[in-house]
Short mmCIF file of C-alpha atoms in Angstrom, two decimals:
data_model
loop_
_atom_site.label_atom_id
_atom_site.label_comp_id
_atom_site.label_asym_id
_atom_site.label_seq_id
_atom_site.Cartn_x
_atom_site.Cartn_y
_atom_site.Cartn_z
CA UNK A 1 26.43 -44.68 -43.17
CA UNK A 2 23.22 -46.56 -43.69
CA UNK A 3 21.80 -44.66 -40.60
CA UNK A 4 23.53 -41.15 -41.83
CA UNK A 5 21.81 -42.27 -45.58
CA UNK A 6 17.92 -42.93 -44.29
CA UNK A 7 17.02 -40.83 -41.04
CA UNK A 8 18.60 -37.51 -43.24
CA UNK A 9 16.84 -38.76 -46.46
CA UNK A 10 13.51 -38.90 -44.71
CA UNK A 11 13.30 -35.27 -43.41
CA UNK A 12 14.32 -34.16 -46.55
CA UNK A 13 11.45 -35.56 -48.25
CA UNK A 14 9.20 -34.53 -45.52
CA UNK A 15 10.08 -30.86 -46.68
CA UNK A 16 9.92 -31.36 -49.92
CA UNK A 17 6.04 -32.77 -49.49
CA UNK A 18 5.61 -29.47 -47.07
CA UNK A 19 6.72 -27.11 -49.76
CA UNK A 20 5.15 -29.28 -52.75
CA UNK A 21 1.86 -29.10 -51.24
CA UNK A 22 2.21 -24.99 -50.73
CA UNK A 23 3.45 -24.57 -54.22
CA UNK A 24 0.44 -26.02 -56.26
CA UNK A 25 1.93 -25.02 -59.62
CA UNK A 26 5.62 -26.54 -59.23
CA UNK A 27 3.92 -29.88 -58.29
CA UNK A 28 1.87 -30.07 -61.74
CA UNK A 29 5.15 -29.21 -63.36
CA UNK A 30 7.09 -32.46 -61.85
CA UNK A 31 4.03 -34.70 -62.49
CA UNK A 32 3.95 -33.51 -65.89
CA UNK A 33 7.27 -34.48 -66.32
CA UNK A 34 7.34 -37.87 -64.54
CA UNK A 35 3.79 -38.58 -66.08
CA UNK A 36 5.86 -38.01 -69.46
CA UNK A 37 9.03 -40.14 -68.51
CA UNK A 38 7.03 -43.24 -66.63
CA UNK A 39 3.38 -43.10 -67.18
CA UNK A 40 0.93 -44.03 -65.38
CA UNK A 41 1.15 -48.16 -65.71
CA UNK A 42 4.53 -48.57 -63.77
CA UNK A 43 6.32 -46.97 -60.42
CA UNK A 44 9.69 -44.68 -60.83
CA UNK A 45 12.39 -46.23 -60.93
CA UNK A 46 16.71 -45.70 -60.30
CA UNK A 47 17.09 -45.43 -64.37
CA UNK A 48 14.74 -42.44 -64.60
CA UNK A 49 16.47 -40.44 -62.56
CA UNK A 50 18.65 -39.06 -65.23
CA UNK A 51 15.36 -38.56 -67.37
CA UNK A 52 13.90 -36.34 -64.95
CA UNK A 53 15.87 -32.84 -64.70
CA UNK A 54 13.05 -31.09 -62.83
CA UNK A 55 12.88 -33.50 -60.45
CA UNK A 56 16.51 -33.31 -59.70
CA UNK A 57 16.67 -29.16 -59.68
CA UNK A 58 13.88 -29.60 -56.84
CA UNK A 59 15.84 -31.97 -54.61
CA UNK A 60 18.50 -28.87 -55.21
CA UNK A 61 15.90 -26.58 -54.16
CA UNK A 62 15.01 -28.62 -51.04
CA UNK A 63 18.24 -29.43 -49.92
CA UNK A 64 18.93 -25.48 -50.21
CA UNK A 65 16.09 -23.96 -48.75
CA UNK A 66 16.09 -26.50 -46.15
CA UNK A 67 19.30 -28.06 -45.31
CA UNK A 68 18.75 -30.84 -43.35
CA UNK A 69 22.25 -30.48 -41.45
CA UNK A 70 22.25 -26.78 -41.29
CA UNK A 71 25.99 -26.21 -39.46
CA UNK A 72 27.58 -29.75 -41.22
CA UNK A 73 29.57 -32.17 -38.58
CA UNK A 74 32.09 -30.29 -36.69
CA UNK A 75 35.67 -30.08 -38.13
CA UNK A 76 38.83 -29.27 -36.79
CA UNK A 77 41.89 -27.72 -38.06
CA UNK A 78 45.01 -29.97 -37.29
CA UNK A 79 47.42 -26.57 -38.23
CA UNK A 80 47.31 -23.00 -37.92
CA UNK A 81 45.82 -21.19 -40.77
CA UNK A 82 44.21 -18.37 -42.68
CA UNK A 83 41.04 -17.86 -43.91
CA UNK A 84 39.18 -14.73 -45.56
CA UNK A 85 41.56 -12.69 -43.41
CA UNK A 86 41.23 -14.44 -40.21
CA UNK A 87 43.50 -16.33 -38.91
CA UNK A 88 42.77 -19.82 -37.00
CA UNK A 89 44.84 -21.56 -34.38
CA UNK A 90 45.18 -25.19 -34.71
CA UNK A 91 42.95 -27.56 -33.02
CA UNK A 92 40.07 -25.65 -33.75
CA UNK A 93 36.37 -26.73 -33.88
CA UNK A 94 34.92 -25.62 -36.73
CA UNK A 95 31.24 -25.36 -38.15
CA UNK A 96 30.33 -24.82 -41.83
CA UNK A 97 26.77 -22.64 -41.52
CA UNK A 98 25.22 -24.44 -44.62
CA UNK A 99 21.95 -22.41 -43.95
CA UNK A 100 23.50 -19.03 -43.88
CA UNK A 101 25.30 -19.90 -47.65
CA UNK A 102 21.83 -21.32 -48.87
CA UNK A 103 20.55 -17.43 -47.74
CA UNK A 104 22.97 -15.70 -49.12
CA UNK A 105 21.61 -13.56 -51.93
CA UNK A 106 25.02 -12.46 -53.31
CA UNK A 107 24.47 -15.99 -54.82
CA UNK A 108 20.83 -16.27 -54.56
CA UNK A 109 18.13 -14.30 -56.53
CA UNK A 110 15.45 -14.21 -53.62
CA UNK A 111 16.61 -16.98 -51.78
CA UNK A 112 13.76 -17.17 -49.71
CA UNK A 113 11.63 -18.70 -52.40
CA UNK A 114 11.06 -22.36 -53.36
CA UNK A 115 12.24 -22.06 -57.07
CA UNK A 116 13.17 -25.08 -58.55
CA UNK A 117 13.44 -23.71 -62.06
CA UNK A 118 16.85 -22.16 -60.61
CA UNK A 119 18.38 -24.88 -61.28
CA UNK A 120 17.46 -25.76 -64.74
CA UNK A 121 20.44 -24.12 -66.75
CA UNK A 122 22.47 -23.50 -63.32
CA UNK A 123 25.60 -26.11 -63.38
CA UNK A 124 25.74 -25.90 -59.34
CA UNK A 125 25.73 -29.60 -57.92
CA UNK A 126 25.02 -30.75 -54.56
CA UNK A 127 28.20 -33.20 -53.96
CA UNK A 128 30.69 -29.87 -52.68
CA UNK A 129 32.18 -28.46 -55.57
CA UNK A 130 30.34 -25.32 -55.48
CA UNK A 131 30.46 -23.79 -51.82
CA UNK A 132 27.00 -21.81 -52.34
CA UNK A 133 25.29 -25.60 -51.67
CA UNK A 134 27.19 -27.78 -49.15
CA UNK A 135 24.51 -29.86 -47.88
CA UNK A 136 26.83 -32.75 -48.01
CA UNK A 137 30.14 -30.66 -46.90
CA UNK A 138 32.82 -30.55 -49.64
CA UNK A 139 36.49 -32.71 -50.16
CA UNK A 140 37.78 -35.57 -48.07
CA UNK A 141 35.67 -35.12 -45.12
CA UNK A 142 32.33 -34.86 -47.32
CA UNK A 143 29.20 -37.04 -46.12
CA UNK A 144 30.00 -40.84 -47.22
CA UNK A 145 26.45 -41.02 -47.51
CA UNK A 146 26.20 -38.52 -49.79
CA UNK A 147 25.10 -41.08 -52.68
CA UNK A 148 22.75 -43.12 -50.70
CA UNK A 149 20.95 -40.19 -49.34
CA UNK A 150 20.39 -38.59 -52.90
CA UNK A 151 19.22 -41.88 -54.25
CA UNK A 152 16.41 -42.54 -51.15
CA UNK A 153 15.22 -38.95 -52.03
CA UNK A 154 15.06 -39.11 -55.84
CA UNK A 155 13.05 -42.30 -55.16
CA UNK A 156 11.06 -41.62 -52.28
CA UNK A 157 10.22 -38.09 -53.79
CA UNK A 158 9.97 -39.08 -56.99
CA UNK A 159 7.32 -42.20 -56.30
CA UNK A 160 5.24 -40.06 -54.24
CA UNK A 161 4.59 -37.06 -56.16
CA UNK A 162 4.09 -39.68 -58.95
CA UNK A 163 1.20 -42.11 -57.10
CA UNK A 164 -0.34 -39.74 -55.24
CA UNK A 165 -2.06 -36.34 -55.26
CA UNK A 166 -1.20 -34.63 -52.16
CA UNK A 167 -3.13 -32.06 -50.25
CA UNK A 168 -4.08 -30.71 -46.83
CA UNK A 169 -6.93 -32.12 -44.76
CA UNK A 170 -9.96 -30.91 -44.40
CA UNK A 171 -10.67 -27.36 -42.78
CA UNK A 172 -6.45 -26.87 -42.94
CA UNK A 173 -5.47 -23.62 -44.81
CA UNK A 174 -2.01 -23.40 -44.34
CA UNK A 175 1.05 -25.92 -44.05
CA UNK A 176 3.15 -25.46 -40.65
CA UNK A 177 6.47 -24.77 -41.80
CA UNK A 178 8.14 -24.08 -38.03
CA UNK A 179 11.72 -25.72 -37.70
CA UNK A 180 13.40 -27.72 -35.05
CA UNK A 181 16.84 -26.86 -34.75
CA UNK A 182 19.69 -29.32 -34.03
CA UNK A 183 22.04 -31.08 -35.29
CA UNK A 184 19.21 -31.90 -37.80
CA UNK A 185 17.20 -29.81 -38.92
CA UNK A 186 13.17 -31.00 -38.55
CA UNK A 187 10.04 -29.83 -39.08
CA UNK A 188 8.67 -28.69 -35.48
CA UNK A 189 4.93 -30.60 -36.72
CA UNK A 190 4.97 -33.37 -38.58
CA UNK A 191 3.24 -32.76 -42.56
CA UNK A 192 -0.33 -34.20 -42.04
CA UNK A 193 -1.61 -34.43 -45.56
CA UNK A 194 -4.12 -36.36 -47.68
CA UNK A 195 -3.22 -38.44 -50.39
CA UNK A 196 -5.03 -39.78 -53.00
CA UNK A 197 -4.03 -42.17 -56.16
CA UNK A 198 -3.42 -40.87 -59.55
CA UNK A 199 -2.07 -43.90 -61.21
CA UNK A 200 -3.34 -46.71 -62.65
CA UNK A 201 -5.97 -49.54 -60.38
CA UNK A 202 -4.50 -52.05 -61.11
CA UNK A 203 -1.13 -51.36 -60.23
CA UNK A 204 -1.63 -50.32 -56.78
CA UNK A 205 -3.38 -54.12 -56.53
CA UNK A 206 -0.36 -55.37 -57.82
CA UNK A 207 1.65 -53.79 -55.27
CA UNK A 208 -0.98 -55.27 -52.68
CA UNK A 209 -0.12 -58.96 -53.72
CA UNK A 210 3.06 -58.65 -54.29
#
C-alpha cells in the first residue's frame, strides 16, 4: 500500500508541475489562493487542505487528464454476466480504460484541456462514485491507497507551487508532454524545470537547520 501510495503519488505531481508550468495563468490562480490561506511565513500543511478548493479541483484535473493508471488493475468476473448489452462469461479478465472515460466528451466539455475551474461547482469526486473519474477504481476492489495517495499529492503539490516559482530553463520553449505507457502511466522525459523561492528567507533557513 505504502509502495501503491508514493511511486503513483509522485508521477502525478510530476504532471501536474508539467501542465502548471504550460498554463501560466492557472498557476497564479492556486498561489493566490494558497498565498491567501497560508502566507508566506509558514509551509502548507494537512489542515489546509480543506481551505484550498482550487487546489483540490486541480488534483481532479490532473488525475483526469492524466491518469496515472490508465486501464486500473485487472479484474475478473467470478460469474457470468451482463453489461451494456454484452454479455461476459465468468472468469474473465477485465480492464477498466480510465483514460478513455477521462476523454469522453459526452461528460467532458473539451476534455482535452487542463481546466481546473471544472471542478469548482461540479460535485464529481475522485474516490469511485462517479464513473466519469475512476482513477482509483470504484467499490470493494477500489485502490486501498486511495487516501494516502491523495494526501502525498495535496502536500507535495500544494508545498511546491507554494515555495517555489517554477519555470523552464533557459533557451526551452516548450514542456515535453510525450507519455510512457504501462501499467503506469509516465512522462516519456522527465520535467526539467527551474525553481526559484517565493516565500519568506528566513523560513527556508529554518528548514536548513532543522
Amino acid at each position: 500500500m505504502f509502495a501503491g501510495g508514493t511511486d503513483t503519488s509522485s508521477v502525478v505531481v510530476e504532471w501536474g508541475l508539467a501542465e502548471l508550468i504550460r498554463h501560466d495563468d492557472i498557476t497564479r490562480r492556486l498561489q493566490d489562493e494558497l498565498d491567501r490561506v497560508i502566507g508566506k511565513n509558514r509551509l502548507m500543511s494537512e489542515e489546509d487542505i480543506p481551505n484550498l478548493p482550487y487546489l483540490q479541483a486541480t488534483v481532479k484535473e490532473i488525475m483526469r487528464l492524466h491518469p496515472v493508471v490508465p486501464l486500473l488493475i485487472p479484474h475478473e468476473s467470478i460469474q457470468p454476466c451482463e453489461v451494456a448489452g454484452f454479455y461476459v462469461p465468468e472468469r474473465t479478465t477485465l480492464l477498466i480504460n480510465t483514460w478513455s472515460l477521462s476523454m469522453d466528451e459526452n461528460s467532458w466539455e473539451k476534455p482535452q484541456e487542463f481546466r481546473p475551474q471544472r471542478f469548482l461547482d461540479s460535485t464529481v469526486d475522485l474516490k469511485g462514485h462517479h464513473f466519469q473519474l475512476l482513477p482509483f477504481g470504484a467499490g470493494r476492489r477500489a485502490c486501498p491507497a486511495m487516501n494516502l495517495g491523495l494526501l502525498n499529492v495535496y502536500l507535495m503539490l500544494g508545498s511546491l507551487v507554494h515555495s517555489y516559482e517554477w519555470s523552464l530553463p533557459p533557451g526551452v520553449k516548450e514542456m515535453d508532454m510525450n507519455e510512457s505507457f504501462g501499467i503506469i502511466l509516465y512522462k516519456t522525459n522527465p520535467v526539467v524545470s527551474v525553481a526559484s523561492p517565493r516565500l519568506s528567507p528566513e523560513l527556508y533557513e529554518s528548514l536548513v537547520h532543522y
